[in-house]
PDB file of C-alpha atoms in Angstrom:
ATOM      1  CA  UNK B  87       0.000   0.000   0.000  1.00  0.00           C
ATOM      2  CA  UNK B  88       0.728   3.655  -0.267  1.00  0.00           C
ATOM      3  CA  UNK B  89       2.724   5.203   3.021  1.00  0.00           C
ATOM      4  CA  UNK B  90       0.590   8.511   4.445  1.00  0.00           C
ATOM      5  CA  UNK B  91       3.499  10.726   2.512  1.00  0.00           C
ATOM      6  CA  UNK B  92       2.269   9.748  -0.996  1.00  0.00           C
ATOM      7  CA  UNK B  93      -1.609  11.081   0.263  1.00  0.00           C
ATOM      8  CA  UNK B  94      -0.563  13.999   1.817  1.00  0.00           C
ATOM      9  CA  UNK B  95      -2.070  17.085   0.235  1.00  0.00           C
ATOM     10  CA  UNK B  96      -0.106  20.255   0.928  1.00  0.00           C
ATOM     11  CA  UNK B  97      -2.051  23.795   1.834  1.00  0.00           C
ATOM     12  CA  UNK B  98      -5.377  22.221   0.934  1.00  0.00           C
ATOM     13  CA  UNK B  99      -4.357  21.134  -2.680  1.00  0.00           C
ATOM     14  CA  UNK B 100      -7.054  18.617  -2.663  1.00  0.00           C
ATOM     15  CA  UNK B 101     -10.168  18.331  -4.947  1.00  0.00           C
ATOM     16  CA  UNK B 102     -13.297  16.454  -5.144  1.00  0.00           C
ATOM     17  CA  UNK B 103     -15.770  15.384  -7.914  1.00  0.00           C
ATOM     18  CA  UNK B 104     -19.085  16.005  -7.538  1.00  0.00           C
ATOM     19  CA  UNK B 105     -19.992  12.284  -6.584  1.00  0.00           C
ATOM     20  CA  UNK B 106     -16.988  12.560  -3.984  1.00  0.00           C
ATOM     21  CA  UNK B 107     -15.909   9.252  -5.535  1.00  0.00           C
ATOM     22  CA  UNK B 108     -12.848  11.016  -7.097  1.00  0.00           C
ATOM     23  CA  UNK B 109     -10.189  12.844  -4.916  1.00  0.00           C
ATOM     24  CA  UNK B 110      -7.437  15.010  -7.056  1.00  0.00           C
ATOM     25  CA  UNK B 111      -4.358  15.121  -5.143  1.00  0.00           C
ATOM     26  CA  UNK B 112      -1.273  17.675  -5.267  1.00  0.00           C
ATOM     27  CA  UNK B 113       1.797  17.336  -3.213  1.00  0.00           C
ATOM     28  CA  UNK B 114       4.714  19.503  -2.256  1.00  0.00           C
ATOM     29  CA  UNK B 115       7.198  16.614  -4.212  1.00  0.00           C
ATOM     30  CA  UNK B 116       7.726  13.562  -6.035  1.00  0.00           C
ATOM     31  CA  UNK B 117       4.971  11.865  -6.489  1.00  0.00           C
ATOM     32  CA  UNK B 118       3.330  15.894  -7.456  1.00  0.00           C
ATOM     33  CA  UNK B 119      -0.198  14.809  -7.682  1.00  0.00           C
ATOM     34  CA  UNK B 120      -2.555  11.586  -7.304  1.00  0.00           C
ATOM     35  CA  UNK B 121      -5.834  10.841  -8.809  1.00  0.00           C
ATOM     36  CA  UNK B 122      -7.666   8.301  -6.311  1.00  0.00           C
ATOM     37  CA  UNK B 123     -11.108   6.920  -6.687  1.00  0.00           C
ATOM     38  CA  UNK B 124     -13.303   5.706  -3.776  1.00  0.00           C
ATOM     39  CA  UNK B 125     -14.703   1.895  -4.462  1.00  0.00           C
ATOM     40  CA  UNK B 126     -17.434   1.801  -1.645  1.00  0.00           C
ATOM     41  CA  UNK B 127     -14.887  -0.059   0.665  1.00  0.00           C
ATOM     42  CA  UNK B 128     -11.534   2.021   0.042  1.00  0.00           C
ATOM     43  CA  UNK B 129      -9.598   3.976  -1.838  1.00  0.00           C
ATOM     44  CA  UNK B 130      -7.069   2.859  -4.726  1.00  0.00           C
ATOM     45  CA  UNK B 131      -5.114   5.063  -7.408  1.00  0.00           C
ATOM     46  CA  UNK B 132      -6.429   6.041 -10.856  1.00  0.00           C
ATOM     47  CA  UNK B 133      -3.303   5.880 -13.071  1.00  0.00           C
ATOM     48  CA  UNK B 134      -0.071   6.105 -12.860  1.00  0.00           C
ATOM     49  CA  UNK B 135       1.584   8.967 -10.133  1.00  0.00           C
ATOM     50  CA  UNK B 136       1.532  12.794 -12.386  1.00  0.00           C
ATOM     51  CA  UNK B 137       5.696  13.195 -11.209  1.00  0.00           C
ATOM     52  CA  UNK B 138       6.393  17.106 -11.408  1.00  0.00           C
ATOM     53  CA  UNK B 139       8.980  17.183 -14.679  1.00  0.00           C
ATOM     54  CA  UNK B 140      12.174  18.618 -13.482  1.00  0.00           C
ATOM     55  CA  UNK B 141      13.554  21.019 -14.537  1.00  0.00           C
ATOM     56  CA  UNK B 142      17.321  18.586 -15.151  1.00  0.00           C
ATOM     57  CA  UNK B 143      15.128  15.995 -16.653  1.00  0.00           C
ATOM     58  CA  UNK B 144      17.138  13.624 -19.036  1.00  0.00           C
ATOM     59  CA  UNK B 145      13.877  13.915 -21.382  1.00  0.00           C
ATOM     60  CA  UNK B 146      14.502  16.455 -23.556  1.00  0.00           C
ATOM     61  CA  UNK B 147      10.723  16.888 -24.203  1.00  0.00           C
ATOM     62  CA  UNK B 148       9.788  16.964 -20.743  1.00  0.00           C
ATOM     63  CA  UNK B 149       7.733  19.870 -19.628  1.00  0.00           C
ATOM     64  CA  UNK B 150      10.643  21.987 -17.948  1.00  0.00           C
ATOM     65  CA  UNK B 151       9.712  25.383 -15.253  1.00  0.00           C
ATOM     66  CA  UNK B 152      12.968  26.777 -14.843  1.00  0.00           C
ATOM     67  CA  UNK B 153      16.367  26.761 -14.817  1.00  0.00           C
ATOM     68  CA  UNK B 154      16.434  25.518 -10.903  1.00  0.00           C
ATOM     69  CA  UNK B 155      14.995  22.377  -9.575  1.00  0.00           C
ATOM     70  CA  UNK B 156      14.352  24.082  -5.914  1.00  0.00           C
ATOM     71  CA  UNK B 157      11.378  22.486  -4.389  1.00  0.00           C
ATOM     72  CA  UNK B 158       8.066  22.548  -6.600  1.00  0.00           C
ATOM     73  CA  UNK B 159       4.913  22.325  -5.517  1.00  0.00           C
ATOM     74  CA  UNK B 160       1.748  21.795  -6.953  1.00  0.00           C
ATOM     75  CA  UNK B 161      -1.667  21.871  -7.160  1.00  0.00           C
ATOM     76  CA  UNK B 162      -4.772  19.370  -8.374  1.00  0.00           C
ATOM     77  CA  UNK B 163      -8.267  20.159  -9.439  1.00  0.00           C
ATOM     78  CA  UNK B 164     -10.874  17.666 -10.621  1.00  0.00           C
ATOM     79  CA  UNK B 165     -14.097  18.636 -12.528  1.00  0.00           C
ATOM     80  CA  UNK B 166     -17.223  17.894 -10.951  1.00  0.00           C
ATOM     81  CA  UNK B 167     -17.897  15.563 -14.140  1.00  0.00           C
ATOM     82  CA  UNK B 168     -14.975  13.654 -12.692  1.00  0.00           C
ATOM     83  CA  UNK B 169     -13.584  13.904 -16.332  1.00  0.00           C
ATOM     84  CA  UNK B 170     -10.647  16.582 -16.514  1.00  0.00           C
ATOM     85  CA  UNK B 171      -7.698  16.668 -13.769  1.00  0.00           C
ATOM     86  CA  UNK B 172      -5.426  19.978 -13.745  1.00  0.00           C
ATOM     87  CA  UNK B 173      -2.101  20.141 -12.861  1.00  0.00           C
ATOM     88  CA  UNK B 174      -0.247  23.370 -11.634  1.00  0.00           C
ATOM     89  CA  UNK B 175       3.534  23.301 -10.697  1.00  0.00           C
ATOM     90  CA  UNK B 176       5.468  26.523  -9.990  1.00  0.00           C
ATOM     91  CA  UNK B 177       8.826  26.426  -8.814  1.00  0.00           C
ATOM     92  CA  UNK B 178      10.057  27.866  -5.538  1.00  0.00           C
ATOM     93  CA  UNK B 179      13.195  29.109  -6.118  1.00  0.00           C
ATOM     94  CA  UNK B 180      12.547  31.213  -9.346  1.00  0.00           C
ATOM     95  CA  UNK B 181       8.400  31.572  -8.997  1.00  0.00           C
ATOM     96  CA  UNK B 182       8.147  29.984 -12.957  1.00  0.00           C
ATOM     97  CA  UNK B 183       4.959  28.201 -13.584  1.00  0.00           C
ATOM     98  CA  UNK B 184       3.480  25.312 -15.677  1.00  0.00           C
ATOM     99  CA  UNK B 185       0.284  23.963 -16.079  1.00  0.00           C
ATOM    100  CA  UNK B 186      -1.526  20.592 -17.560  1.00  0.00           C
ATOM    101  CA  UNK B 187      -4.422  19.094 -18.219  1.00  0.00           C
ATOM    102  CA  UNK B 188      -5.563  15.118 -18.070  1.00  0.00           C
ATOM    103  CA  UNK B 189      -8.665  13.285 -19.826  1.00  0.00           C
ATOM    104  CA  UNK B 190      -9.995  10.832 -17.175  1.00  0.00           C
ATOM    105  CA  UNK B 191     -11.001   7.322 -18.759  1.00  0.00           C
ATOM    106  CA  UNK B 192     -11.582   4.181 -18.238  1.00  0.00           C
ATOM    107  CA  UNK B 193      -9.628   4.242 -15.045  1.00  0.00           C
ATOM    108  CA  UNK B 194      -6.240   5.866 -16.660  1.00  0.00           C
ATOM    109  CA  UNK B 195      -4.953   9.293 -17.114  1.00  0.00           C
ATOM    110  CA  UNK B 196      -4.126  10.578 -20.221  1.00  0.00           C
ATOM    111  CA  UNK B 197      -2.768  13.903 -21.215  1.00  0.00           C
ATOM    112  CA  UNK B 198      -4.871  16.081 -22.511  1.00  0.00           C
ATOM    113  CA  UNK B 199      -3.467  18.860 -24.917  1.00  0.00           C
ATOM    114  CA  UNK B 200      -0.510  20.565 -24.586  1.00  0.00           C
ATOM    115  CA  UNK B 201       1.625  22.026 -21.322  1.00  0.00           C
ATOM    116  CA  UNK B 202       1.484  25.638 -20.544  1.00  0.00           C
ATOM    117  CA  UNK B 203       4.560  27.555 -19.048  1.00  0.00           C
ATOM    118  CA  UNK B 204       4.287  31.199 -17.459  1.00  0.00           C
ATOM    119  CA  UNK B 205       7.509  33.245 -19.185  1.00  0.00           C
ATOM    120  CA  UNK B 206       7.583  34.987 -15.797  1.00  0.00           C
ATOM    121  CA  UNK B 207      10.438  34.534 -13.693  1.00  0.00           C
ATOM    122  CA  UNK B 208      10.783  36.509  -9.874  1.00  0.00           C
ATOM    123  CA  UNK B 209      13.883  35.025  -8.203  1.00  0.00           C
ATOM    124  CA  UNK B 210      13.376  34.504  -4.347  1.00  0.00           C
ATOM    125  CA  UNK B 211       9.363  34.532  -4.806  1.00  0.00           C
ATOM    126  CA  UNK B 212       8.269  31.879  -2.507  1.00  0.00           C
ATOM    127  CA  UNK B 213       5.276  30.164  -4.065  1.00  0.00           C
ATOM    128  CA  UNK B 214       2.988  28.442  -3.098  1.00  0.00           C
ATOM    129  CA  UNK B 215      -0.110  25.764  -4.820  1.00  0.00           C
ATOM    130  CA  UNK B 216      -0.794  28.010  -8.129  1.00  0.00           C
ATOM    131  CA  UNK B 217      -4.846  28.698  -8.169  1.00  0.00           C
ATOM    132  CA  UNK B 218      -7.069  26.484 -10.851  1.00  0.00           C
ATOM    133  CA  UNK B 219     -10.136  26.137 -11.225  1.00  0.00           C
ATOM    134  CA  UNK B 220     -12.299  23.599 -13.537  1.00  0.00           C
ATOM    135  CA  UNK B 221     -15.595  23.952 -15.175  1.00  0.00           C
ATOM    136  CA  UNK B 222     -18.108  21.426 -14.236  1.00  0.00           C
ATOM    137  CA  UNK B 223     -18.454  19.389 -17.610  1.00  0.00           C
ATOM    138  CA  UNK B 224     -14.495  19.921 -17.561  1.00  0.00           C
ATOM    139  CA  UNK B 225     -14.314  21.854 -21.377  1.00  0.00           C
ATOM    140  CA  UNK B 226     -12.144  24.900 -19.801  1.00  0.00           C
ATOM    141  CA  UNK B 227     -10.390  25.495 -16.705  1.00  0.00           C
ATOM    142  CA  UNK B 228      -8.410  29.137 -15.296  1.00  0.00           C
ATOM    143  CA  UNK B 229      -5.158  29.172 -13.825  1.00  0.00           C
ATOM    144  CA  UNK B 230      -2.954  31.589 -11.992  1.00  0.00           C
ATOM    145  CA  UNK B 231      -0.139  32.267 -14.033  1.00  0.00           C
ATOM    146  CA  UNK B 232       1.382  34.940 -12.830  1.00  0.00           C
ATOM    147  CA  UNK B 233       0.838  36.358  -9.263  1.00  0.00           C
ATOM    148  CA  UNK B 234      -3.070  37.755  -9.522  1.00  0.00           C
ATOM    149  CA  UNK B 235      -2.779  37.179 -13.605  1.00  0.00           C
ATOM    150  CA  UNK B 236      -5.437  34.237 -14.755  1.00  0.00           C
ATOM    151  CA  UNK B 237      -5.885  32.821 -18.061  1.00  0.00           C
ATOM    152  CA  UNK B 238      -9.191  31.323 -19.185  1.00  0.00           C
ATOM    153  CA  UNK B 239      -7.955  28.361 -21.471  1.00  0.00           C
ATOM    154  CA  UNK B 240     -10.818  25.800 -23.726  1.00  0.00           C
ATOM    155  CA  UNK B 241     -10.510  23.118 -25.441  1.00  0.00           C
ATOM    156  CA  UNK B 242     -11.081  23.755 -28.673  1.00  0.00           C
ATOM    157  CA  UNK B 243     -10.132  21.502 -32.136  1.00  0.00           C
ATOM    158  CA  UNK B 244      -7.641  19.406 -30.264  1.00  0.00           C
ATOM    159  CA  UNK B 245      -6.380  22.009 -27.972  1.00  0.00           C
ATOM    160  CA  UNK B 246      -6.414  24.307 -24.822  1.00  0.00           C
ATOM    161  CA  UNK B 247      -6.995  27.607 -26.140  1.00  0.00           C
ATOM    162  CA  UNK B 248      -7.305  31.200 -24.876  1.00  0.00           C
ATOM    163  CA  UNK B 249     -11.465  31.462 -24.306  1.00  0.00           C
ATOM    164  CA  UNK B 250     -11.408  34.673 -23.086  1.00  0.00           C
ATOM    165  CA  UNK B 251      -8.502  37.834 -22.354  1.00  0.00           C
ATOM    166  CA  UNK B 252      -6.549  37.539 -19.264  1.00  0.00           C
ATOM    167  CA  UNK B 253      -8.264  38.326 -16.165  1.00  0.00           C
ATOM    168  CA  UNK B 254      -6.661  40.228 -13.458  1.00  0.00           C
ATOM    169  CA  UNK B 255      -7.888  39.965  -9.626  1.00  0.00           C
ATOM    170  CA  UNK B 256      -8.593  43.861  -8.693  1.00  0.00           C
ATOM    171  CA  UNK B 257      -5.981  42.859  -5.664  1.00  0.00           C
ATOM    172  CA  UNK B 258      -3.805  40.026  -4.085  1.00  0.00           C
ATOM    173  CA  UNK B 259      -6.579  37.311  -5.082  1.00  0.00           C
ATOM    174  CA  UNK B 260      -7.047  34.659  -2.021  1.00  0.00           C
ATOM    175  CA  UNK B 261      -9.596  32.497  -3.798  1.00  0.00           C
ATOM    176  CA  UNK B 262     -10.923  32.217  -7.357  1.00  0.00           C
ATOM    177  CA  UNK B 263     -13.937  29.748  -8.994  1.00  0.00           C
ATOM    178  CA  UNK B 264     -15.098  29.265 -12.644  1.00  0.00           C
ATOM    179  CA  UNK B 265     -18.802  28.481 -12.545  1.00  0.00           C
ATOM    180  CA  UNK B 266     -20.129  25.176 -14.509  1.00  0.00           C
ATOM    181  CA  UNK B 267     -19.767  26.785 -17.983  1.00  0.00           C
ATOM    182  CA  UNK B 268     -16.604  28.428 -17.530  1.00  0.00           C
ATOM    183  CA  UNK B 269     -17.932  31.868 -18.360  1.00  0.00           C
ATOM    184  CA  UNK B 270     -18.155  33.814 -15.057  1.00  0.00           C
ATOM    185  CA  UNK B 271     -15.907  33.770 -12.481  1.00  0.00           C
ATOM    186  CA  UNK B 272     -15.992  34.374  -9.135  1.00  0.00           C
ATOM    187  CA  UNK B 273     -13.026  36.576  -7.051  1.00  0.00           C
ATOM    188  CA  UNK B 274     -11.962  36.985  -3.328  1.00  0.00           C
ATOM    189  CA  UNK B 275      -9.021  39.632  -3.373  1.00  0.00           C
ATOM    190  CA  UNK B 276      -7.672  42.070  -0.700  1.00  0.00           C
ATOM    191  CA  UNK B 277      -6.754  45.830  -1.748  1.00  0.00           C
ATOM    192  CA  UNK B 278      -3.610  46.945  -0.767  1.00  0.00           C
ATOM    193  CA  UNK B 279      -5.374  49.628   1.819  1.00  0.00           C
ATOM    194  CA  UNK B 280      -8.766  49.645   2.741  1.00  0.00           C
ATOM    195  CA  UNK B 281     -11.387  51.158   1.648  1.00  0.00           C
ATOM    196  CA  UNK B 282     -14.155  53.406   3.103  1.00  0.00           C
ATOM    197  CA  UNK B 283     -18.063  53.103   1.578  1.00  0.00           C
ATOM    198  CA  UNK B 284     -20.527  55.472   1.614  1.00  0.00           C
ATOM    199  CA  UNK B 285     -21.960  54.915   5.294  1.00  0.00           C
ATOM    200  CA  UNK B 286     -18.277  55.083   7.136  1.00  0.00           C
ATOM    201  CA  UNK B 287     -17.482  51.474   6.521  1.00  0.00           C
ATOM    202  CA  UNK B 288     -14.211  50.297   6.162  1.00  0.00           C
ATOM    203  CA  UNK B 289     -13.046  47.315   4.096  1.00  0.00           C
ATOM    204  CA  UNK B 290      -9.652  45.844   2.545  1.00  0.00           C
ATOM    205  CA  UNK B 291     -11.095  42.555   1.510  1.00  0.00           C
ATOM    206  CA  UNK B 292     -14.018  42.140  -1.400  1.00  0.00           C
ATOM    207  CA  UNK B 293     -15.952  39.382  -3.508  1.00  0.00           C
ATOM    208  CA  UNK B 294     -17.003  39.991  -6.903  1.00  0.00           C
ATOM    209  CA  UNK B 295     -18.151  38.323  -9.536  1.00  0.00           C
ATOM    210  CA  UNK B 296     -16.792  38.768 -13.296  1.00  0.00           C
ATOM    211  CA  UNK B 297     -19.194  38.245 -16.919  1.00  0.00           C
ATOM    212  CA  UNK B 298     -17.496  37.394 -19.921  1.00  0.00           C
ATOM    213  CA  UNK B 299     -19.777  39.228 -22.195  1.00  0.00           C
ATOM    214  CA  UNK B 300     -18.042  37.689 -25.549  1.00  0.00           C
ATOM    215  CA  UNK B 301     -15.504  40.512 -25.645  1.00  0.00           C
ATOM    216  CA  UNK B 302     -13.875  41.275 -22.234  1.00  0.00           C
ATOM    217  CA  UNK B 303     -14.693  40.618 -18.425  1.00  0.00           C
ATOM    218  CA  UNK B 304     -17.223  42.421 -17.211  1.00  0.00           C
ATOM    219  CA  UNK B 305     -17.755  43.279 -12.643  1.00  0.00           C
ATOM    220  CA  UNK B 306     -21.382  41.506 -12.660  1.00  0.00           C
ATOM    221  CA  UNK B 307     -21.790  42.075  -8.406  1.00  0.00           C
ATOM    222  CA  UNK B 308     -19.436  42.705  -5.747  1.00  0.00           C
ATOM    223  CA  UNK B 309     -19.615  42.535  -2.163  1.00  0.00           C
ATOM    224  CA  UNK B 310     -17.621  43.255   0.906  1.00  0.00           C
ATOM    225  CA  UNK B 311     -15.616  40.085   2.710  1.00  0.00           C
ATOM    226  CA  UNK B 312     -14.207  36.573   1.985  1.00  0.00           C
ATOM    227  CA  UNK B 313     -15.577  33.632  -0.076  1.00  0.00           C
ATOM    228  CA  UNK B 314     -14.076  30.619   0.232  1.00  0.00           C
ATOM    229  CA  UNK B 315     -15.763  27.901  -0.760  1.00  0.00           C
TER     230      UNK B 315
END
């Protein structure tokens, strides 16, 4: 069997399909992420371990963040539909980031598309689990590649492709959601200083919700405080 260091989850990198019989898995090292699937009884591995591709791999096709191998961690998300698994690696040493995308089936994982690498580079940045987020039927998915930058990717005649301009968080985001179609997304961010409203209040963190309205996003709502969930 597995040892409790291959199931570990690092700052919450865990997901769930909407069934809860399919639990996406990142980790702060090798294995990188786990797709398990719960039997009625227990819980065994879908696939093969998703091992985070170094950045000195010997393959000279692997799917390479940076010029430094210094501790990546990463991040899993799961549709609901239990059919699409994301990926999201970023490297702590030199804050470079990579994403990718696997087709669920017939209990194996297969890649899905191609990898996606943020050209950013921030020596020092400590980073953390990247931020993703799945549609429901699992046709597009957002990810965090650059610090509050997101990019709305669909797949679309055999690839992931941009579905919509880059999104940025109106502050230093601390929790973002696609809804089931992929076309609004929802954004917790705090303001560098707060903020004082019409009737004296004062507020540094806000939730709003953004419309893609077939050109650009679009503030639909917006609301003082934290959503996390």
């Amino acid at each position: 069997g597995k040892d409790e260091y291959h199931f570990l989850g690092t700052n919450g990198a865990t997901s769930l399909s909407q069934n809860g019989t399919l639990m996406a898995i990142g980790a702060g090292d090798y294995p990188g992420a786990q797709l398990v699937q719960f039997d009625g009884s227990d819980w065994s591995q879908v696939g093969g371990d998703i091992a985070r591709e170094s950045a000195f791999s010997e393959n000279p096709d692997a799917f390479k963040l940076c010029a430094s191998d210094a501790g990546p961690v990463s991040n899993a998300e799961i549709s609901n539909s239990g059919t699409l698994l994301v990926v999201a690696e970023s490297d702590r040493g030199f804050g470079c980031r990579g994403v990718r995308a696997f087709k669920v089936e017939s209990g194996e994982l297969r890649q899905l598309g191609s990898s996606f690498k943020s050209g950013a580079q921030n020596p020092g940045r400590v980073s953390g689990p990247d931020k993703i987020s799945v549609s429901a039927d699992g046709s597009t998915f957002a990810w965090e590649y650059e610090d509050n930058l997101f990019r709305v990717l669909r797949y679309l005649e055999g690839d992931w492709r941009l579905f919509a301009p880059e999104f940025a968080s109106p502050g230093s985001n601390l929790f973002m959601s696609l809804n089931s179609t992929g076309d609004e997304i929802l954004v917790s961010y705090q303001l560098p200083e707060a903020v004082t409203d019409f009737y004296g209040n004062s507020n540094q963190n806000f939730t709003a919700r953004y419309s893609f309205d077939g050109n650009d996003w679009i503030k639909s709502a917006e609301i003082p405080g934290i959503v996390s969930a």
